[in-house]
Structures are given as structure tokens and as C-alpha cells.
Amino acid sequence: PAYYPRMAPLNRAGAAGPAASPAELLTQLSVEQFEVALAAGAVAVDCRPHEQFDGGHVVGALSVPLHGPFSPWVGWVLDIDADVLLVAATEADAEEATRQLLRIGFTRIGRWLHPDDWLEAGRPVGAVPRRRRDRIRASSSERRNGLTR
């Protein structure tokens, strides 16, 4: 991950990071504030489970579920100096995501948006279609048997 080279010096120096706790860093943004931050170069990270992300998400947001290897994945794909905006279903999830990112050295974190706010404001929404496993198997068998193109 991109943050690894910076972790050794940070670990040797001790816990100097931000004086604020994750809870103190949290700021729930309005849709308008979120859009301004995106326009200024911030990156949206949606920390909801994949199924919720797939059902509707902020266009352009990265899907990195909180309950999994959240901080390593974010640290792998984003620069440690990135301005990170979270999309979270609850304040507790936003706080936990902030805590995890603080631990690996991210400092431009803590701002978050509830996905319902985005939807209710009528902003563009992305979706990822899901297919049932049995239908995927059936369509694969049909292709092998020459029944479909």
C-alpha cells in the first residue's frame, strides 16, 4: 500500500497525529457541502456493504466496505494526503472509518454524508446490477451449449 513507506517513520515517532479523537473530527456534511468538497478534489469513499453501494451510490465514489479490510484498501488506492469524504449509513460507521484511517496516517478525514441525503436531494446516483448465481450458471451453460451468443 502507498502508506507503508510513511508508516515506519510515523510508528518510530510515536502517536503524534491529530490531537482530536475520531468523534471530534466528525462533521456531517450537507449535500451542497459534499459537492463543493468533491469539486475541490476530495475523494468519496462509500463504506457501506457492497449490496447497499450497488443499490445506489454517489457517482464516482469508491466502494470500500467498513467491515472488511477497510483501511488497507483505502491506503492502497488513495494517497495518504488525500482529502477523504465518507459516505456512511450511520454516524458510528463514519466514526469507525475515521478511526481506522487515522491509524494508518490519513489526516484529511472525518467529513461524511448519509446516502439518504444524496438520494433525497435528487443528485445523480450510480448502481451496479447484480445477478443471481443460479442465473449466471444457467447463462454460462447456455453459451457453452450454443444456445445464446
JSON list of C-alpha atoms in Angstrom, two decimals, residues 15-25 102 107:
[
{"chain": "A", "resi": 15, "resn": "ALA", "atom": "CA", "xyz": [1.46, 8.79, 18.21]},
{"chain": "A", "resi": 16, "resn": "ALA", "atom": "CA", "xyz": [1.91, 12.43, 17.33]},
{"chain": "A", "resi": 17, "resn": "GLY", "atom": "CA", "xyz": [-1.00, 12.58, 14.82]},
{"chain": "A", "resi": 18, "resn": "PRO", "atom": "CA", "xyz": [-4.04, 14.79, 15.22]},
{"chain": "A", "resi": 19, "resn": "ALA", "atom": "CA", "xyz": [-4.89, 15.71, 18.80]},
{"chain": "A", "resi": 20, "resn": "ALA", "atom": "CA", "xyz": [-8.58, 15.19, 18.06]},
{"chain": "A", "resi": 21, "resn": "SER", "atom": "CA", "xyz": [-10.34, 11.87, 18.51]},
{"chain": "A", "resi": 22, "resn": "PRO", "atom": "CA", "xyz": [-12.30, 10.37, 15.60]},
{"chain": "A", "resi": 23, "resn": "ALA", "atom": "CA", "xyz": [-15.55, 11.57, 17.20]},
{"chain": "A", "resi": 24, "resn": "GLU", "atom": "CA", "xyz": [-14.19, 15.11, 17.43]},
{"chain": "A", "resi": 25, "resn": "LEU", "atom": "CA", "xyz": [-13.20, 15.05, 13.77]},
{"chain": "A", "resi": 102, "resn": "LEU", "atom": "CA", "xyz": [-6.31, 7.89, 11.43]},
{"chain": "A", "resi": 107, "resn": "THR", "atom": "CA", "xyz": [-5.35, 13.33, 8.40]}
]
